[in-house]
Amino acid sequence: MVVLNNPESLQEHISLGEVFQSFDDHRIPVIDMLKHDESVSLMVGACEEVGFFKVINHGVPMELMATLEAEAINFFSMNHKEKEKMGRVPNPYYYGSKNIGRNGDVGWIEYLLMQITTNTFNSAPVITTNINCFSRCGLNDYIMAMRKLSCQVLEMMAQGLGLQDKDAFSRLVMEEDSDTMFRLNHYPPCPHADGDGVGCNITGFGEHTDPQLISILRSNNTSGLQIALKDETWVTVPSDNTSFFVNIGDSLQVITNGRFKSVKHRVLANSLHSRVSMIYFGGPSPKEKIAALPVMMEEGEESNYREFTWCEYKMSAYKSKLGDDRLALFHK
């Protein structure tokens, strides 16, 4: 059972003033990983108020990020028929263009989705690549760096919530059969977009929330990503190829009984430049039961959601459209 390190900590809400002090000029929370003690509380505040934050001083070498970006660009520069040979199901690859999912959603996008398996000897994530554009070492080194960063972030969240078990969240993405995905998105320049894409009506990727626990995104220096605040205002996320951006997903919202917010986000097309983004999705084991932790509820309070397995929720999400409220089916 997960218990609180400090029973009073759930009643100690960080003030909005403190949260907004960590925001940049674009209303995006910024978390400095080198300032651990200060960042722990600010991260919890960002998860509660926005469900999204930017991570700086993360320790991931810029060379590692730049190398994988270059390999991704090489892949997306290939002939369309060559890219389509990647297959129609993640085994371990799935290439898609324009169509997003199986339920009619479309966007100004092409992507490569990768299913990450786990090396049972050392629990290191492994992708066996047969795509000439990608070096196996570079791809796996990047994914291992994302796995480490996701665990650091999830442990800081647990600490900030006052949980005695610092692995309460991180263990879910560290299990041998954790359902982890890696996605490369390419948004080509769009001749119908307006300026830098902000305010245009050409959608690269429609508004949605991520079903997993957390997502860690890194992109090149092309804008387009937007997040929705609590008041439904859309805020543009400035491009920054040296930093990472973390999304709270639906599963973590359920586990915290709604205290952390799964952020709605979208990508708008850009008329001048390609946007390349790399997203690591940290999900639990298919059999893992997703439910509000008892310590997330005050005495007498009930869970806002019924219990379900990750497999059940993932299958439900796949049957929905991007903009659907996927958690609505699981509210009590």
Coordinates of N, CA, C and O in Angstrom, one line a residue, residues 188-279:
P188 N 5.1 18.4 -42.5 CA 5.8 19.2 -43.6 C 5.2 20.6 -43.7 O 4.2 20.9 -43.1
P189 N 6.0 21.5 -44.3 CA 5.5 22.8 -44.5 C 4.1 22.8 -45.3 O 3.9 21.9 -46.2
C190 N 3.2 23.6 -44.8 CA 1.8 23.5 -45.4 C 1.6 24.8 -46.2 O 1.5 25.9 -45.6
P191 N 1.3 24.7 -47.5 CA 1.1 25.9 -48.3 C -0.2 26.7 -47.9 O -0.3 27.8 -48.2
H192 N -1.1 26.0 -47.2 CA -2.3 26.6 -46.8 C -2.3 27.2 -45.4 O -3.3 27.8 -45.0
A193 N -1.2 27.0 -44.7 CA -1.1 27.6 -43.3 C -0.8 29.1 -43.4 O -0.4 29.6 -44.4
D194 N -1.0 29.7 -42.2 CA -0.9 31.1 -42.1 C 0.3 31.5 -41.3 O 0.3 31.2 -40.1
G195 N 1.4 32.0 -41.9 CA 2.5 32.5 -41.1 C 3.2 31.3 -40.4 O 3.6 30.3 -41.1
D196 N 3.4 31.4 -39.1 CA 4.1 30.4 -38.3 C 3.1 29.3 -37.9 O 3.4 28.5 -37.1
G197 N 1.9 29.3 -38.4 CA 0.9 28.3 -38.0 C 0.0 28.7 -36.9 O -1.1 28.2 -36.8
V198 N 0.3 29.7 -36.1 CA -0.5 30.1 -35.0 C -1.7 30.8 -35.5 O -1.7 31.8 -36.3
G199 N -2.9 30.3 -35.1 CA -4.2 30.9 -35.5 C -4.7 30.4 -36.9 O -5.8 30.8 -37.3
C200 N -3.9 29.5 -37.6 CA -4.4 29.1 -38.8 C -5.4 27.9 -38.6 O -5.5 27.4 -37.5
N201 N -6.1 27.5 -39.6 CA -7.1 26.5 -39.5 C -6.7 25.2 -40.1 O -7.6 24.3 -40.3
I202 N -5.4 25.0 -40.3 CA -4.9 23.7 -40.8 C -4.3 22.9 -39.7 O -3.4 23.4 -39.0
T203 N -4.9 21.8 -39.4 CA -4.5 21.0 -38.2 C -3.5 20.0 -38.6 O -3.6 19.2 -39.6
G204 N -2.4 20.0 -37.9 CA -1.4 19.0 -38.0 C -1.8 17.7 -37.3 O -1.7 16.6 -37.8
F205 N -2.1 17.9 -36.0 CA -2.6 16.8 -35.1 C -3.7 17.4 -34.3 O -3.5 18.4 -33.6
G206 N -4.9 16.8 -34.3 CA -6.1 17.4 -33.7 C -6.0 17.3 -32.2 O -5.2 16.6 -31.6
E207 N -6.8 18.1 -31.5 CA -6.8 18.2 -30.0 C -7.1 16.9 -29.4 O -8.0 16.2 -29.9
H208 N -6.4 16.6 -28.3 CA -6.6 15.3 -27.7 C -5.8 15.3 -26.4 O -5.0 16.2 -26.1
T209 N -6.0 14.3 -25.6 CA -5.2 14.0 -24.4 C -4.5 12.7 -24.7 O -4.9 11.9 -25.5
D210 N -3.4 12.5 -24.0 CA -2.6 11.2 -24.1 C -3.1 10.2 -23.1 O -3.3 10.6 -21.9
P211 N -3.4 9.0 -23.4 CA -3.9 8.0 -22.5 C -2.9 7.5 -21.5 O -3.3 7.0 -20.4
Q212 N -1.6 7.6 -21.7 CA -0.6 7.0 -20.9 C -0.5 7.7 -19.6 O -1.2 8.6 -19.2
L213 N 0.6 7.4 -18.8 CA 0.9 8.1 -17.6 C 1.5 9.5 -17.9 O 0.9 10.5 -17.5
I214 N 2.6 9.5 -18.6 CA 3.2 10.8 -19.1 C 3.8 10.6 -20.5 O 4.1 9.5 -20.9
S215 N 3.9 11.7 -21.1 CA 4.6 11.8 -22.4 C 5.7 12.8 -22.4 O 5.5 13.8 -21.8
I216 N 6.9 12.5 -23.0 CA 8.0 13.4 -23.0 C 8.3 13.7 -24.4 O 8.6 12.8 -25.2
L217 N 8.2 15.0 -24.7 CA 8.3 15.4 -26.1 C 9.6 16.3 -26.3 O 9.9 17.2 -25.5
R218 N 10.2 16.2 -27.4 CA 11.3 17.1 -27.8 C 11.1 17.3 -29.3 O 10.8 16.4 -30.1
S219 N 11.2 18.6 -29.8 CA 11.0 18.9 -31.2 C 12.1 19.8 -31.6 O 12.9 20.3 -30.9
N220 N 12.1 20.0 -33.0 CA 13.1 20.9 -33.5 C 12.6 22.4 -33.3 O 11.6 22.6 -32.6
N221 N 13.3 23.3 -33.9 CA 12.9 24.7 -33.6 C 11.8 25.3 -34.5 O 11.9 26.4 -35.1
T222 N 10.7 24.5 -34.7 CA 9.6 25.0 -35.4 C 8.4 24.9 -34.5 O 8.1 23.9 -33.9
S223 N 7.6 26.0 -34.4 CA 6.5 26.0 -33.5 C 5.3 25.3 -34.1 O 5.3 24.8 -35.2
G224 N 4.2 25.2 -33.3 CA 3.0 24.5 -33.8 C 2.2 23.9 -32.6 O 1.0 23.9 -32.7
L225 N 2.9 23.4 -31.6 CA 2.3 22.8 -30.5 C 1.5 23.8 -29.6 O 2.0 24.9 -29.3
Q226 N 0.3 23.5 -29.2 CA -0.5 24.3 -28.4 C -1.1 23.4 -27.3 O -1.4 22.3 -27.5
I227 N -1.3 24.0 -26.1 CA -2.0 23.3 -25.0 C -3.2 24.2 -24.5 O -3.2 25.4 -24.7
A228 N -4.2 23.5 -24.0 CA -5.4 24.2 -23.5 C -5.2 24.4 -22.0 O -5.0 23.4 -21.2
L229 N -5.4 25.6 -21.5 CA -5.4 25.8 -20.0 C -6.8 25.5 -19.5 O -7.7 25.1 -20.2
K230 N -6.9 25.7 -18.2 CA -8.2 25.3 -17.5 C -9.4 26.1 -18.0 O -10.5 25.6 -18.1
D231 N -9.2 27.3 -18.5 CA -10.3 28.1 -19.0 C -10.5 27.9 -20.5 O -11.2 28.7 -21.1
E232 N -9.9 26.8 -21.0 CA -10.0 26.4 -22.4 C -9.3 27.4 -23.4 O -9.4 27.3 -24.6
T233 N -8.5 28.3 -22.8 CA -7.6 29.1 -23.7 C -6.5 28.3 -24.2 O -5.8 27.6 -23.5
W234 N -6.3 28.4 -25.6 CA -5.2 27.7 -26.2 C -3.9 28.6 -26.1 O -3.9 29.8 -26.5
V235 N -2.8 28.0 -25.7 CA -1.6 28.7 -25.5 C -0.5 28.0 -26.4 O -0.4 26.8 -26.4
T236 N 0.2 28.8 -27.2 CA 1.2 28.3 -28.0 C 2.5 28.0 -27.2 O 2.9 28.8 -26.4
V237 N 3.1 26.8 -27.4 CA 4.3 26.4 -26.7 C 5.5 26.8 -27.6 O 5.6 26.3 -28.7
P238 N 6.3 27.8 -27.2 CA 7.5 28.2 -28.0 C 8.4 27.0 -28.3 O 8.6 26.1 -27.4
S239 N 8.9 26.9 -29.5 CA 9.8 25.8 -29.8 C 11.2 26.0 -29.0 O 11.6 27.1 -28.8
D240 N 11.7 24.9 -28.6 CA 13.0 24.9 -27.9 C 13.6 23.5 -28.0 O 13.2 22.5 -27.4
N241 N 14.6 23.4 -28.9 CA 15.2 22.0 -29.2 C 16.2 21.6 -28.2 O 16.7 20.5 -28.3
T242 N 16.4 22.4 -27.1 CA 17.3 22.0 -26.1 C 16.6 21.4 -24.9 O 17.2 20.9 -23.9
S243 N 15.3 21.5 -24.8 CA 14.5 21.1 -23.6 C 13.5 20.1 -24.0 O 13.3 19.7 -25.1
F244 N 12.9 19.5 -22.9 CA 11.8 18.6 -23.1 C 10.5 19.1 -22.5 O 10.5 19.9 -21.6
F245 N 9.4 18.6 -23.0 CA 8.1 19.0 -22.6 C 7.3 17.8 -22.1 O 7.3 16.8 -22.8
V246 N 6.7 17.9 -20.9 CA 6.1 16.7 -20.3 C 4.6 16.9 -20.3 O 4.1 18.0 -19.8
N247 N 3.8 16.0 -20.8 CA 2.4 15.9 -20.7 C 1.9 15.0 -19.6 O 2.4 13.9 -19.6
I248 N 1.0 15.4 -18.8 CA 0.3 14.5 -17.9 C -0.8 13.7 -18.7 O -1.5 14.3 -19.5
G249 N -0.8 12.4 -18.6 CA -1.8 11.6 -19.4 C -3.0 11.2 -18.5 O -3.0 11.4 -17.3
D250 N -3.9 10.6 -19.2 CA -5.2 10.2 -18.6 C -5.0 9.3 -17.4 O -5.7 9.4 -16.4
S251 N -4.1 8.3 -17.5 CA -3.9 7.3 -16.5 C -3.4 8.0 -15.2 O -3.8 7.6 -14.1
L252 N -2.5 9.0 -15.3 CA -2.0 9.6 -14.1 C -3.1 10.5 -13.5 O -3.1 10.7 -12.3
Q253 N -4.0 11.0 -14.3 CA -5.1 11.8 -13.8 C -6.0 10.9 -12.9 O -6.4 11.3 -11.8
V254 N -6.2 9.7 -13.4 CA -7.1 8.7 -12.6 C -6.4 8.3 -11.3 O -7.0 8.3 -10.3
I255 N -5.1 8.0 -11.4 CA -4.3 7.5 -10.2 C -4.3 8.6 -9.1 O -4.3 8.3 -8.0
T256 N -4.3 9.9 -9.5 CA -4.3 11.0 -8.6 C -5.7 11.5 -8.3 O -5.9 12.5 -7.6
N257 N -6.7 10.7 -8.8 CA -8.1 11.0 -8.6 C -8.5 12.4 -9.1 O -9.3 13.1 -8.5
G258 N -7.8 12.8 -10.2 CA -8.2 14.1 -10.8 C -7.3 15.3 -10.3 O -7.5 16.4 -10.7
R259 N -6.4 15.0 -9.3 CA -5.6 16.1 -8.8 C -4.7 16.6 -9.9 O -4.5 17.8 -10.1
F260 N -4.0 15.7 -10.6 CA -3.2 16.0 -11.7 C -4.1 16.1 -13.0 O -5.0 15.2 -13.1
K261 N -3.9 17.0 -13.9 CA -4.8 17.2 -15.0 C -4.1 16.6 -16.3 O -3.0 17.0 -16.6
S262 N -4.8 15.8 -17.0 CA -4.4 15.3 -18.3 C -4.6 16.5 -19.3 O -5.7 17.0 -19.5
V263 N -3.5 16.9 -19.9 CA -3.6 18.2 -20.7 C -4.1 17.9 -22.1 O -3.6 17.0 -22.8
K264 N -5.0 18.8 -22.6 CA -5.5 18.7 -23.9 C -4.5 19.5 -24.8 O -4.1 20.6 -24.4
H265 N -4.0 18.9 -25.9 CA -3.1 19.6 -26.7 C -3.3 19.3 -28.2 O -4.1 18.4 -28.6
R266 N -2.7 20.1 -29.1 CA -2.9 19.9 -30.5 C -1.6 20.5 -31.2 O -0.8 21.2 -30.6
V267 N -1.5 20.3 -32.5 CA -0.4 20.8 -33.3 C -1.1 21.5 -34.6 O -1.9 20.9 -35.2
L268 N -0.7 22.7 -34.8 CA -1.1 23.4 -36.0 C 0.0 23.4 -37.0 O 1.1 23.4 -36.7
A269 N -0.5 23.4 -38.3 CA 0.5 23.4 -39.4 C 1.3 24.7 -39.5 O 0.9 25.7 -39.0
N270 N 2.4 24.6 -40.1 CA 3.3 25.7 -40.3 C 3.5 25.9 -41.9 O 3.7 24.9 -42.6
S271 N 3.5 27.1 -42.3 CA 3.6 27.3 -43.8 C 5.0 27.3 -44.3 O 5.2 27.1 -45.5
L272 N 6.0 27.6 -43.4 CA 7.4 27.8 -43.9 C 8.3 26.6 -43.6 O 9.2 26.4 -44.4
H273 N 8.2 26.0 -42.4 CA 9.2 25.1 -42.0 C 8.6 23.7 -41.6 O 7.4 23.6 -41.1
S274 N 9.4 22.7 -41.7 CA 9.0 21.4 -41.2 C 9.1 21.3 -39.7 O 10.0 21.9 -39.1
R275 N 8.2 20.6 -39.0 CA 8.3 20.4 -37.6 C 8.5 18.9 -37.4 O 7.8 18.1 -38.0
V276 N 9.5 18.6 -36.7 CA 9.9 17.2 -36.3 C 9.8 17.0 -34.8 O 10.5 17.8 -34.1
S277 N 9.0 16.1 -34.3 CA 8.9 15.9 -32.9 C 9.1 14.5 -32.5 O 8.8 13.6 -33.3
M278 N 9.7 14.2 -31.4 CA 10.0 12.9 -30.9 C 9.3 12.7 -29.5 O 9.6 13.5 -28.6
I279 N 8.4 11.8 -29.4 CA 7.6 11.6 -28.2 C 7.8 10.2 -27.6 O 7.6 9.2 -28.3

